[in-house]
């Protein structure tokens, strides 16, 4: 199932080129979309049939007719994987003469939850004189409380997947600072529930800037795959339903500038395009 939040925080189910409004089901509260999503995820097994039925009966819109919002509005945290693809590690070392660092040495880092933005929102660049890059990633949302989860059980804790941009200022500051500005984690366009993704560790990952293909990778090259990321993150902290994991970016990262259009596409999950602007001209 593809679960979306659209317009004024309405709940939608996407099928093909249509989104059905199912806001009146699942105890959905438009004033509390994140809490509503967590409740929906926790009760999903019993709600699934109701949602499917409501999707058939609910008002339908073409995808272009609605404005999609961040499908996970307010996570309590975002754990993100650094240098989680070998070729990206190599390009970073080459461009910045960094001493080679591995994900094993660095561990996952936190992005501010407030950096989340939707697939229709612009990326706002805070600085005119700092290189700010796109990173195309597969993201996922935790469906139930997780602590010290074993690799082989990790699958059971992932509710669903979406495309994620980990926007990053380059430089020597802490990753948390460089990647936590408002609008630095666009996600969307919706959540595809885990049962619809045959293998999250074999999804294509593409990113274009102004129609130029910049990143063309696959999650099959992840160093820590989706399940390993959850395993390690769940040893650092309790993962709450609604928390996000950003799995890392393949090679091809590069700067984005005022006026650019960035398009991300993740396998069968979906795609979205966002505009880039200077924050102070907003
Ligand atoms: Mn990243």
PDB file of C-alpha atoms and ligand atoms in Angstrom:
ATOM      1  CA  UNK A   1       0.000   0.000   0.000  1.00  0.00           C
ATOM      2  CA  UNK A   2       1.142   3.539  -0.767  1.00  0.00           C
ATOM      3  CA  UNK A   3       0.222   5.851   2.109  1.00  0.00           C
ATOM      4  CA  UNK A   4       0.325   9.596   1.507  1.00  0.00           C
ATOM      5  CA  UNK A   5      -0.367  12.798   3.377  1.00  0.00           C
ATOM      6  CA  UNK A   6      -1.676  15.518   1.057  1.00  0.00           C
ATOM      7  CA  UNK A   7      -3.189  19.025   0.942  1.00  0.00           C
ATOM      8  CA  UNK A   8      -4.203  20.076   4.487  1.00  0.00           C
ATOM      9  CA  UNK A   9      -2.767  16.897   6.067  1.00  0.00           C
ATOM     10  CA  UNK A  10      -5.361  14.613   4.529  1.00  0.00           C
ATOM     11  CA  UNK A  11      -4.712  10.854   4.473  1.00  0.00           C
ATOM     12  CA  UNK A  12      -4.459   9.297   1.039  1.00  0.00           C
ATOM     13  CA  UNK A  13      -3.951   5.883  -0.535  1.00  0.00           C
ATOM     14  CA  UNK A  14      -2.161   5.991  -3.883  1.00  0.00           C
ATOM     15  CA  UNK A  15      -2.867   3.466  -6.631  1.00  0.00           C
ATOM     16  CA  UNK A  16      -1.609   3.999 -10.163  1.00  0.00           C
ATOM     17  CA  UNK A  17      -2.063   7.641 -11.130  1.00  0.00           C
ATOM     18  CA  UNK A  18      -4.754   8.310  -8.513  1.00  0.00           C
ATOM     19  CA  UNK A  19      -4.862   9.168  -4.844  1.00  0.00           C
ATOM     20  CA  UNK A  20      -7.961   8.290  -2.821  1.00  0.00           C
ATOM     21  CA  UNK A  21      -8.958  10.422   0.129  1.00  0.00           C
ATOM     22  CA  UNK A  22      -9.390   8.163   3.175  1.00  0.00           C
ATOM     23  CA  UNK A  23      -9.166  10.935   5.790  1.00  0.00           C
ATOM     24  CA  UNK A  24     -12.348   9.809   7.536  1.00  0.00           C
ATOM     25  CA  UNK A  25     -10.843   6.388   8.383  1.00  0.00           C
ATOM     26  CA  UNK A  26      -8.132   5.165  10.740  1.00  0.00           C
ATOM     27  CA  UNK A  27      -9.007   7.755  13.392  1.00  0.00           C
ATOM     28  CA  UNK A  28      -7.003  10.253  11.317  1.00  0.00           C
ATOM     29  CA  UNK A  29      -6.617  13.724  12.856  1.00  0.00           C
ATOM     30  CA  UNK A  30      -5.498  16.371  10.352  1.00  0.00           C
ATOM     31  CA  UNK A  31      -4.256  18.591  13.177  1.00  0.00           C
ATOM     32  CA  UNK A  32      -1.912  15.815  14.388  1.00  0.00           C
ATOM     33  CA  UNK A  33      -0.654  14.033  11.273  1.00  0.00           C
ATOM     34  CA  UNK A  34       2.423  12.468  12.869  1.00  0.00           C
ATOM     35  CA  UNK A  35       0.548  11.051  15.861  1.00  0.00           C
ATOM     36  CA  UNK A  36      -2.135   9.834  13.449  1.00  0.00           C
ATOM     37  CA  UNK A  37       0.478   8.092  11.299  1.00  0.00           C
ATOM     38  CA  UNK A  38       2.032   6.379  14.317  1.00  0.00           C
ATOM     39  CA  UNK A  39      -1.414   5.159  15.377  1.00  0.00           C
ATOM     40  CA  UNK A  40      -2.102   3.928  11.846  1.00  0.00           C
ATOM     41  CA  UNK A  41       1.214   2.037  11.739  1.00  0.00           C
ATOM     42  CA  UNK A  42       0.681   0.454  15.142  1.00  0.00           C
ATOM     43  CA  UNK A  43      -2.789  -0.744  14.145  1.00  0.00           C
ATOM     44  CA  UNK A  44      -2.051  -1.403  10.492  1.00  0.00           C
ATOM     45  CA  UNK A  45      -2.818  -5.128  10.500  1.00  0.00           C
ATOM     46  CA  UNK A  46      -6.369  -4.527  11.675  1.00  0.00           C
ATOM     47  CA  UNK A  47      -6.817  -1.342   9.584  1.00  0.00           C
ATOM     48  CA  UNK A  48      -5.563  -2.650   6.255  1.00  0.00           C
ATOM     49  CA  UNK A  49      -8.897  -3.952   4.958  1.00  0.00           C
ATOM     50  CA  UNK A  50     -10.748  -0.827   6.089  1.00  0.00           C
ATOM     51  CA  UNK A  51      -8.208   1.379   4.319  1.00  0.00           C
ATOM     52  CA  UNK A  52      -8.434  -0.627   1.109  1.00  0.00           C
ATOM     53  CA  UNK A  53     -12.210  -0.454   1.138  1.00  0.00           C
ATOM     54  CA  UNK A  54     -12.162   3.270   1.895  1.00  0.00           C
ATOM     55  CA  UNK A  55      -9.731   3.785  -0.980  1.00  0.00           C
ATOM     56  CA  UNK A  56     -12.237   2.255  -3.391  1.00  0.00           C
ATOM     57  CA  UNK A  57     -15.079   4.379  -2.113  1.00  0.00           C
ATOM     58  CA  UNK A  58     -13.246   7.613  -1.294  1.00  0.00           C
ATOM     59  CA  UNK A  59     -12.957  10.674  -3.478  1.00  0.00           C
ATOM     60  CA  UNK A  60     -10.195  10.218  -6.043  1.00  0.00           C
ATOM     61  CA  UNK A  61      -7.784  12.800  -7.400  1.00  0.00           C
ATOM     62  CA  UNK A  62      -5.141  12.715 -10.107  1.00  0.00           C
ATOM     63  CA  UNK A  63      -1.679  12.821  -8.570  1.00  0.00           C
ATOM     64  CA  UNK A  64      -0.988  16.238 -10.140  1.00  0.00           C
ATOM     65  CA  UNK A  65      -4.122  17.686  -8.577  1.00  0.00           C
ATOM     66  CA  UNK A  66      -2.919  17.440  -4.982  1.00  0.00           C
ATOM     67  CA  UNK A  67       0.041  18.694  -2.960  1.00  0.00           C
ATOM     68  CA  UNK A  68       1.879  15.865  -1.231  1.00  0.00           C
ATOM     69  CA  UNK A  69       3.266  16.549   2.256  1.00  0.00           C
ATOM     70  CA  UNK A  70       6.132  14.801   4.054  1.00  0.00           C
ATOM     71  CA  UNK A  71       4.751  11.277   4.579  1.00  0.00           C
ATOM     72  CA  UNK A  72       6.454  11.163   8.004  1.00  0.00           C
ATOM     73  CA  UNK A  73       5.886  14.688   9.368  1.00  0.00           C
ATOM     74  CA  UNK A  74       7.666  14.816  12.739  1.00  0.00           C
ATOM     75  CA  UNK A  75      10.000  11.919  13.595  1.00  0.00           C
ATOM     76  CA  UNK A  76      11.527  11.906  17.083  1.00  0.00           C
ATOM     77  CA  UNK A  77      14.869  11.305  15.370  1.00  0.00           C
ATOM     78  CA  UNK A  78      16.597  10.602  12.074  1.00  0.00           C
ATOM     79  CA  UNK A  79      19.584   8.255  12.130  1.00  0.00           C
ATOM     80  CA  UNK A  80      21.609   8.556   8.942  1.00  0.00           C
ATOM     81  CA  UNK A  81      24.408   6.459   7.479  1.00  0.00           C
ATOM     82  CA  UNK A  82      27.625   8.217   6.332  1.00  0.00           C
ATOM     83  CA  UNK A  83      29.852   6.880   3.506  1.00  0.00           C
ATOM     84  CA  UNK A  84      27.697   3.784   3.119  1.00  0.00           C
ATOM     85  CA  UNK A  85      28.640   3.110  -0.519  1.00  0.00           C
ATOM     86  CA  UNK A  86      32.242   2.321  -1.483  1.00  0.00           C
ATOM     87  CA  UNK A  87      32.282   4.495  -4.620  1.00  0.00           C
ATOM     88  CA  UNK A  88      30.877   7.471  -2.690  1.00  0.00           C
ATOM     89  CA  UNK A  89      33.612   6.969  -0.081  1.00  0.00           C
ATOM     90  CA  UNK A  90      36.179   7.086  -2.909  1.00  0.00           C
ATOM     91  CA  UNK A  91      34.757  10.247  -4.486  1.00  0.00           C
ATOM     92  CA  UNK A  92      34.724  12.028  -1.109  1.00  0.00           C
ATOM     93  CA  UNK A  93      38.350  11.095  -0.457  1.00  0.00           C
ATOM     94  CA  UNK A  94      39.336  12.315  -3.914  1.00  0.00           C
ATOM     95  CA  UNK A  95      37.436  15.620  -3.758  1.00  0.00           C
ATOM     96  CA  UNK A  96      38.268  16.604  -0.205  1.00  0.00           C
ATOM     97  CA  UNK A  97      41.520  14.722   0.432  1.00  0.00           C
ATOM     98  CA  UNK A  98      39.919  13.262   3.478  1.00  0.00           C
ATOM     99  CA  UNK A  99      41.660  10.468   5.280  1.00  0.00           C
ATOM    100  CA  UNK A 100      39.611   7.446   4.261  1.00  0.00           C
ATOM    101  CA  UNK A 101      36.895   6.881   6.823  1.00  0.00           C
ATOM    102  CA  UNK A 102      34.464   4.016   6.941  1.00  0.00           C
ATOM    103  CA  UNK A 103      30.967   3.655   8.301  1.00  0.00           C
ATOM    104  CA  UNK A 104      32.393   1.183  10.812  1.00  0.00           C
ATOM    105  CA  UNK A 105      34.634   3.961  12.220  1.00  0.00           C
ATOM    106  CA  UNK A 106      32.147   6.812  11.923  1.00  0.00           C
ATOM    107  CA  UNK A 107      28.893   5.090  12.968  1.00  0.00           C
ATOM    108  CA  UNK A 108      25.517   6.620  12.138  1.00  0.00           C
ATOM    109  CA  UNK A 109      24.839  10.321  12.835  1.00  0.00           C
ATOM    110  CA  UNK A 110      21.698  12.253  13.785  1.00  0.00           C
ATOM    111  CA  UNK A 111      19.912  14.802  11.613  1.00  0.00           C
ATOM    112  CA  UNK A 112      17.522  17.262  13.251  1.00  0.00           C
ATOM    113  CA  UNK A 113      13.909  16.042  12.962  1.00  0.00           C
ATOM    114  CA  UNK A 114      12.959  19.625  12.012  1.00  0.00           C
ATOM    115  CA  UNK A 115      14.985  19.278   8.794  1.00  0.00           C
ATOM    116  CA  UNK A 116      12.178  17.139   7.320  1.00  0.00           C
ATOM    117  CA  UNK A 117      10.267  18.711   4.445  1.00  0.00           C
ATOM    118  CA  UNK A 118       7.785  17.465   1.908  1.00  0.00           C
ATOM    119  CA  UNK A 119       8.120  16.434  -1.747  1.00  0.00           C
ATOM    120  CA  UNK A 120       6.464  19.691  -2.831  1.00  0.00           C
ATOM    121  CA  UNK A 121       8.534  22.022  -0.634  1.00  0.00           C
ATOM    122  CA  UNK A 122      11.619  23.869  -1.882  1.00  0.00           C
ATOM    123  CA  UNK A 123      15.108  23.225  -0.529  1.00  0.00           C
ATOM    124  CA  UNK A 124      16.226  26.499   1.085  1.00  0.00           C
ATOM    125  CA  UNK A 125      19.961  27.189   0.885  1.00  0.00           C
ATOM    126  CA  UNK A 126      21.114  29.034   4.034  1.00  0.00           C
ATOM    127  CA  UNK A 127      24.456  30.245   2.594  1.00  0.00           C
ATOM    128  CA  UNK A 128      25.523  31.717  -0.729  1.00  0.00           C
ATOM    129  CA  UNK A 129      29.201  30.920  -0.208  1.00  0.00           C
ATOM    130  CA  UNK A 130      29.073  27.316   0.975  1.00  0.00           C
ATOM    131  CA  UNK A 131      28.971  24.268  -1.253  1.00  0.00           C
ATOM    132  CA  UNK A 132      25.675  22.462  -0.583  1.00  0.00           C
ATOM    133  CA  UNK A 133      25.193  19.018  -2.132  1.00  0.00           C
ATOM    134  CA  UNK A 134      22.419  16.645  -3.066  1.00  0.00           C
ATOM    135  CA  UNK A 135      22.525  13.101  -1.695  1.00  0.00           C
ATOM    136  CA  UNK A 136      19.895  10.699  -3.051  1.00  0.00           C
ATOM    137  CA  UNK A 137      18.977   8.012  -0.535  1.00  0.00           C
ATOM    138  CA  UNK A 138      16.497   5.316   0.346  1.00  0.00           C
ATOM    139  CA  UNK A 139      14.742   6.178   3.603  1.00  0.00           C
ATOM    140  CA  UNK A 140      12.430   4.158   5.764  1.00  0.00           C
ATOM    141  CA  UNK A 141      10.158   4.620   8.749  1.00  0.00           C
ATOM    142  CA  UNK A 142      10.185   2.514  11.905  1.00  0.00           C
ATOM    143  CA  UNK A 143       6.811   0.861  12.556  1.00  0.00           C
ATOM    144  CA  UNK A 144       7.212  -0.308  16.130  1.00  0.00           C
ATOM    145  CA  UNK A 145       9.459   0.336  19.099  1.00  0.00           C
ATOM    146  CA  UNK A 146      12.873  -1.207  18.515  1.00  0.00           C
ATOM    147  CA  UNK A 147      15.819  -1.757  20.862  1.00  0.00           C
ATOM    148  CA  UNK A 148      18.779  -4.092  20.291  1.00  0.00           C
ATOM    149  CA  UNK A 149      17.125  -5.693  17.287  1.00  0.00           C
ATOM    150  CA  UNK A 150      19.025  -8.502  15.603  1.00  0.00           C
ATOM    151  CA  UNK A 151      19.790  -8.261  11.881  1.00  0.00           C
ATOM    152  CA  UNK A 152      17.508 -11.174  11.029  1.00  0.00           C
ATOM    153  CA  UNK A 153      14.576  -9.546  12.846  1.00  0.00           C
ATOM    154  CA  UNK A 154      15.112  -6.006  11.499  1.00  0.00           C
ATOM    155  CA  UNK A 155      12.627  -6.485   8.668  1.00  0.00           C
ATOM    156  CA  UNK A 156       9.750  -6.738  11.170  1.00  0.00           C
ATOM    157  CA  UNK A 157      10.389  -3.192  12.440  1.00  0.00           C
ATOM    158  CA  UNK A 158      10.353  -1.384   9.089  1.00  0.00           C
ATOM    159  CA  UNK A 159       6.897  -0.117   8.232  1.00  0.00           C
ATOM    160  CA  UNK A 160       7.706   1.285   4.810  1.00  0.00           C
ATOM    161  CA  UNK A 161      10.051   3.054   2.416  1.00  0.00           C
ATOM    162  CA  UNK A 162      10.337   6.405   0.631  1.00  0.00           C
ATOM    163  CA  UNK A 163      12.793   8.513  -1.320  1.00  0.00           C
ATOM    164  CA  UNK A 164      14.946  10.830   0.811  1.00  0.00           C
ATOM    165  CA  UNK A 165      17.324  13.674   0.068  1.00  0.00           C
ATOM    166  CA  UNK A 166      20.102  14.200   2.604  1.00  0.00           C
ATOM    167  CA  UNK A 167      21.050  17.782   1.745  1.00  0.00           C
ATOM    168  CA  UNK A 168      24.572  18.479   2.984  1.00  0.00           C
ATOM    169  CA  UNK A 169      26.820  21.506   3.338  1.00  0.00           C
ATOM    170  CA  UNK A 170      30.435  20.434   2.695  1.00  0.00           C
ATOM    171  CA  UNK A 171      33.085  21.411   5.209  1.00  0.00           C
ATOM    172  CA  UNK A 172      34.684  20.444   8.476  1.00  0.00           C
ATOM    173  CA  UNK A 173      31.803  21.098  10.826  1.00  0.00           C
ATOM    174  CA  UNK A 174      29.968  18.246  12.476  1.00  0.00           C
ATOM    175  CA  UNK A 175      27.726  16.290  10.125  1.00  0.00           C
ATOM    176  CA  UNK A 176      24.777  17.089  12.382  1.00  0.00           C
ATOM    177  CA  UNK A 177      25.250  20.829  11.720  1.00  0.00           C
ATOM    178  CA  UNK A 178      25.976  20.456   8.025  1.00  0.00           C
ATOM    179  CA  UNK A 179      22.852  18.366   7.403  1.00  0.00           C
ATOM    180  CA  UNK A 180      20.242  19.716   9.825  1.00  0.00           C
ATOM    181  CA  UNK A 181      19.091  23.029   8.355  1.00  0.00           C
ATOM    182  CA  UNK A 182      15.362  23.433   7.703  1.00  0.00           C
ATOM    183  CA  UNK A 183      14.344  21.671   4.459  1.00  0.00           C
ATOM    184  CA  UNK A 184      17.551  19.564   4.375  1.00  0.00           C
ATOM    185  CA  UNK A 185      15.613  16.261   4.523  1.00  0.00           C
ATOM    186  CA  UNK A 186      12.953  16.240   1.802  1.00  0.00           C
ATOM    187  CA  UNK A 187      11.080  12.908   1.885  1.00  0.00           C
ATOM    188  CA  UNK A 188       8.334  11.420  -0.229  1.00  0.00           C
ATOM    189  CA  UNK A 189       6.327  11.206  -2.226  1.00  0.00           C
ATOM    190  CA  UNK A 190       4.567   8.650   0.027  1.00  0.00           C
ATOM    191  CA  UNK A 191       5.341   5.595   2.181  1.00  0.00           C
ATOM    192  CA  UNK A 192       5.340   2.274   0.348  1.00  0.00           C
ATOM    193  CA  UNK A 193       4.620  -0.389   2.931  1.00  0.00           C
ATOM    194  CA  UNK A 194       7.353  -2.973   3.395  1.00  0.00           C
ATOM    195  CA  UNK A 195       5.218  -5.874   2.103  1.00  0.00           C
ATOM    196  CA  UNK A 196       5.269  -4.249  -1.364  1.00  0.00           C
ATOM    197  CA  UNK A 197       9.054  -4.049  -1.551  1.00  0.00           C
ATOM    198  CA  UNK A 198      10.431  -7.436  -2.436  1.00  0.00           C
ATOM    199  CA  UNK A 199      14.023  -6.529  -1.561  1.00  0.00           C
ATOM    200  CA  UNK A 200      14.910  -3.056  -0.243  1.00  0.00           C
ATOM    201  CA  UNK A 201      18.558  -3.940  -0.727  1.00  0.00           C
ATOM    202  CA  UNK A 202      18.112  -4.093  -4.494  1.00  0.00           C
ATOM    203  CA  UNK A 203      16.439  -0.836  -5.526  1.00  0.00           C
ATOM    204  CA  UNK A 204      17.673   1.597  -8.150  1.00  0.00           C
ATOM    205  CA  UNK A 205      18.474   5.092  -6.924  1.00  0.00           C
ATOM    206  CA  UNK A 206      18.602   7.970  -9.397  1.00  0.00           C
ATOM    207  CA  UNK A 207      18.934  11.731  -9.103  1.00  0.00           C
ATOM    208  CA  UNK A 208      18.777  14.458 -11.726  1.00  0.00           C
ATOM    209  CA  UNK A 209      19.596  18.152 -11.436  1.00  0.00           C
ATOM    210  CA  UNK A 210      17.785  20.130 -14.166  1.00  0.00           C
ATOM    211  CA  UNK A 211      17.276  16.864 -16.102  1.00  0.00           C
ATOM    212  CA  UNK A 212      20.996  15.993 -15.976  1.00  0.00           C
ATOM    213  CA  UNK A 213      21.466  12.536 -14.426  1.00  0.00           C
ATOM    214  CA  UNK A 214      23.895  12.989 -11.524  1.00  0.00           C
ATOM    215  CA  UNK A 215      23.446   9.833  -9.433  1.00  0.00           C
ATOM    216  CA  UNK A 216      22.661   6.382 -10.768  1.00  0.00           C
ATOM    217  CA  UNK A 217      23.139   3.704  -8.130  1.00  0.00           C
ATOM    218  CA  UNK A 218      21.477   0.790  -6.424  1.00  0.00           C
ATOM    219  CA  UNK A 219      20.896  -0.133  -2.811  1.00  0.00           C
ATOM    220  CA  UNK A 220      22.487  -3.495  -3.621  1.00  0.00           C
ATOM    221  CA  UNK A 221      25.823  -1.683  -3.137  1.00  0.00           C
ATOM    222  CA  UNK A 222      25.034  -0.531   0.411  1.00  0.00           C
ATOM    223  CA  UNK A 223      27.846  -1.379   2.851  1.00  0.00           C
ATOM    224  CA  UNK A 224      25.435  -1.477   5.817  1.00  0.00           C
ATOM    225  CA  UNK A 225      22.234  -2.619   4.146  1.00  0.00           C
ATOM    226  CA  UNK A 226      18.761  -1.546   5.322  1.00  0.00           C
ATOM    227  CA  UNK A 227      18.608  -4.214   8.015  1.00  0.00           C
ATOM    228  CA  UNK A 228      22.136  -3.624   9.297  1.00  0.00           C
ATOM    229  CA  UNK A 229      21.385   0.113   9.646  1.00  0.00           C
ATOM    230  CA  UNK A 230      18.384  -0.730  11.832  1.00  0.00           C
ATOM    231  CA  UNK A 231      20.363  -3.277  13.836  1.00  0.00           C
ATOM    232  CA  UNK A 232      23.132  -0.788  14.695  1.00  0.00           C
ATOM    233  CA  UNK A 233      20.809   2.218  15.229  1.00  0.00           C
ATOM    234  CA  UNK A 234      18.739   0.147  17.660  1.00  0.00           C
ATOM    235  CA  UNK A 235      21.844  -0.445  19.768  1.00  0.00           C
ATOM    236  CA  UNK A 236      22.418   3.332  20.099  1.00  0.00           C
ATOM    237  CA  UNK A 237      18.908   4.315  21.140  1.00  0.00           C
ATOM    238  CA  UNK A 238      15.366   3.062  21.330  1.00  0.00           C
ATOM    239  CA  UNK A 239      13.809   3.582  17.907  1.00  0.00           C
ATOM    240  CA  UNK A 240      10.275   4.911  18.167  1.00  0.00           C
ATOM    241  CA  UNK A 241       7.487   4.294  15.685  1.00  0.00           C
ATOM    242  CA  UNK A 242       7.738   7.177  13.234  1.00  0.00           C
ATOM    243  CA  UNK A 243      11.531   7.508  13.440  1.00  0.00           C
ATOM    244  CA  UNK A 244      13.435   7.670  10.164  1.00  0.00           C
ATOM    245  CA  UNK A 245      16.569   5.932   8.916  1.00  0.00           C
ATOM    246  CA  UNK A 246      18.476   7.468   5.978  1.00  0.00           C
ATOM    247  CA  UNK A 247      20.573   4.703   4.448  1.00  0.00           C
ATOM    248  CA  UNK A 248      23.272   6.740   2.682  1.00  0.00           C
ATOM    249  CA  UNK A 249      24.046   7.934  -0.817  1.00  0.00           C
ATOM    250  CA  UNK A 250      25.809   6.364  -3.802  1.00  0.00           C
ATOM    251  CA  UNK A 251      28.454   8.178  -5.874  1.00  0.00           C
ATOM    252  CA  UNK A 252      27.694  11.228  -7.979  1.00  0.00           C
ATOM    253  CA  UNK A 253      26.964  13.807  -5.273  1.00  0.00           C
ATOM    254  CA  UNK A 254      27.414  17.415  -6.309  1.00  0.00           C
ATOM    255  CA  UNK A 255      26.372  20.994  -5.620  1.00  0.00           C
ATOM    256  CA  UNK A 256      22.874  22.390  -5.971  1.00  0.00           C
ATOM    257  CA  UNK A 257      22.250  26.064  -6.672  1.00  0.00           C
ATOM    258  CA  UNK A 258      19.494  28.646  -6.512  1.00  0.00           C
ATOM    259  CA  UNK A 259      17.028  27.928  -9.324  1.00  0.00           C
ATOM    260  CA  UNK A 260      17.893  24.243  -9.729  1.00  0.00           C
ATOM    261  CA  UNK A 261      15.284  21.501  -9.886  1.00  0.00           C
ATOM    262  CA  UNK A 262      16.281  18.260  -8.173  1.00  0.00           C
ATOM    263  CA  UNK A 263      14.486  15.028  -9.048  1.00  0.00           C
ATOM    264  CA  UNK A 264      14.940  11.810  -7.068  1.00  0.00           C
ATOM    265  CA  UNK A 265      13.612   8.411  -8.112  1.00  0.00           C
ATOM    266  CA  UNK A 266      13.865   5.246  -6.017  1.00  0.00           C
ATOM    267  CA  UNK A 267      13.036   1.985  -7.795  1.00  0.00           C
ATOM    268  CA  UNK A 268       9.376   1.064  -7.423  1.00  0.00           C
ATOM    269  CA  UNK A 269       8.998   3.378  -4.417  1.00  0.00           C
ATOM    270  CA  UNK A 270       8.383   6.616  -6.294  1.00  0.00           C
ATOM    271  CA  UNK A 271       9.885   9.926  -7.317  1.00  0.00           C
ATOM    272  CA  UNK A 272       9.557  13.640  -6.679  1.00  0.00           C
ATOM    273  CA  UNK A 273      11.058  16.940  -7.816  1.00  0.00           C
ATOM    274  CA  UNK A 274      11.891  19.919  -5.633  1.00  0.00           C
ATOM    275  CA  UNK A 275      13.057  23.454  -6.375  1.00  0.00           C
ATOM    276  CA  UNK A 276      16.166  25.006  -4.839  1.00  0.00           C
ATOM    277  CA  UNK A 277      16.142  28.603  -3.552  1.00  0.00           C
ATOM    278  CA  UNK A 278      18.101  30.864  -1.253  1.00  0.00           C
ATOM    279  CA  UNK A 279      16.487  30.881   2.188  1.00  0.00           C
ATOM    280  CA  UNK A 280      16.576  34.662   2.595  1.00  0.00           C
ATOM    281  CA  UNK A 281      14.689  35.271  -0.637  1.00  0.00           C
ATOM    282  CA  UNK A 282      11.759  33.238   0.513  1.00  0.00           C
TER     283      UNK A 282
HETATM  284 MN1  LIG B   1      23.781  11.019   3.366  1.00  0.00          MN
END
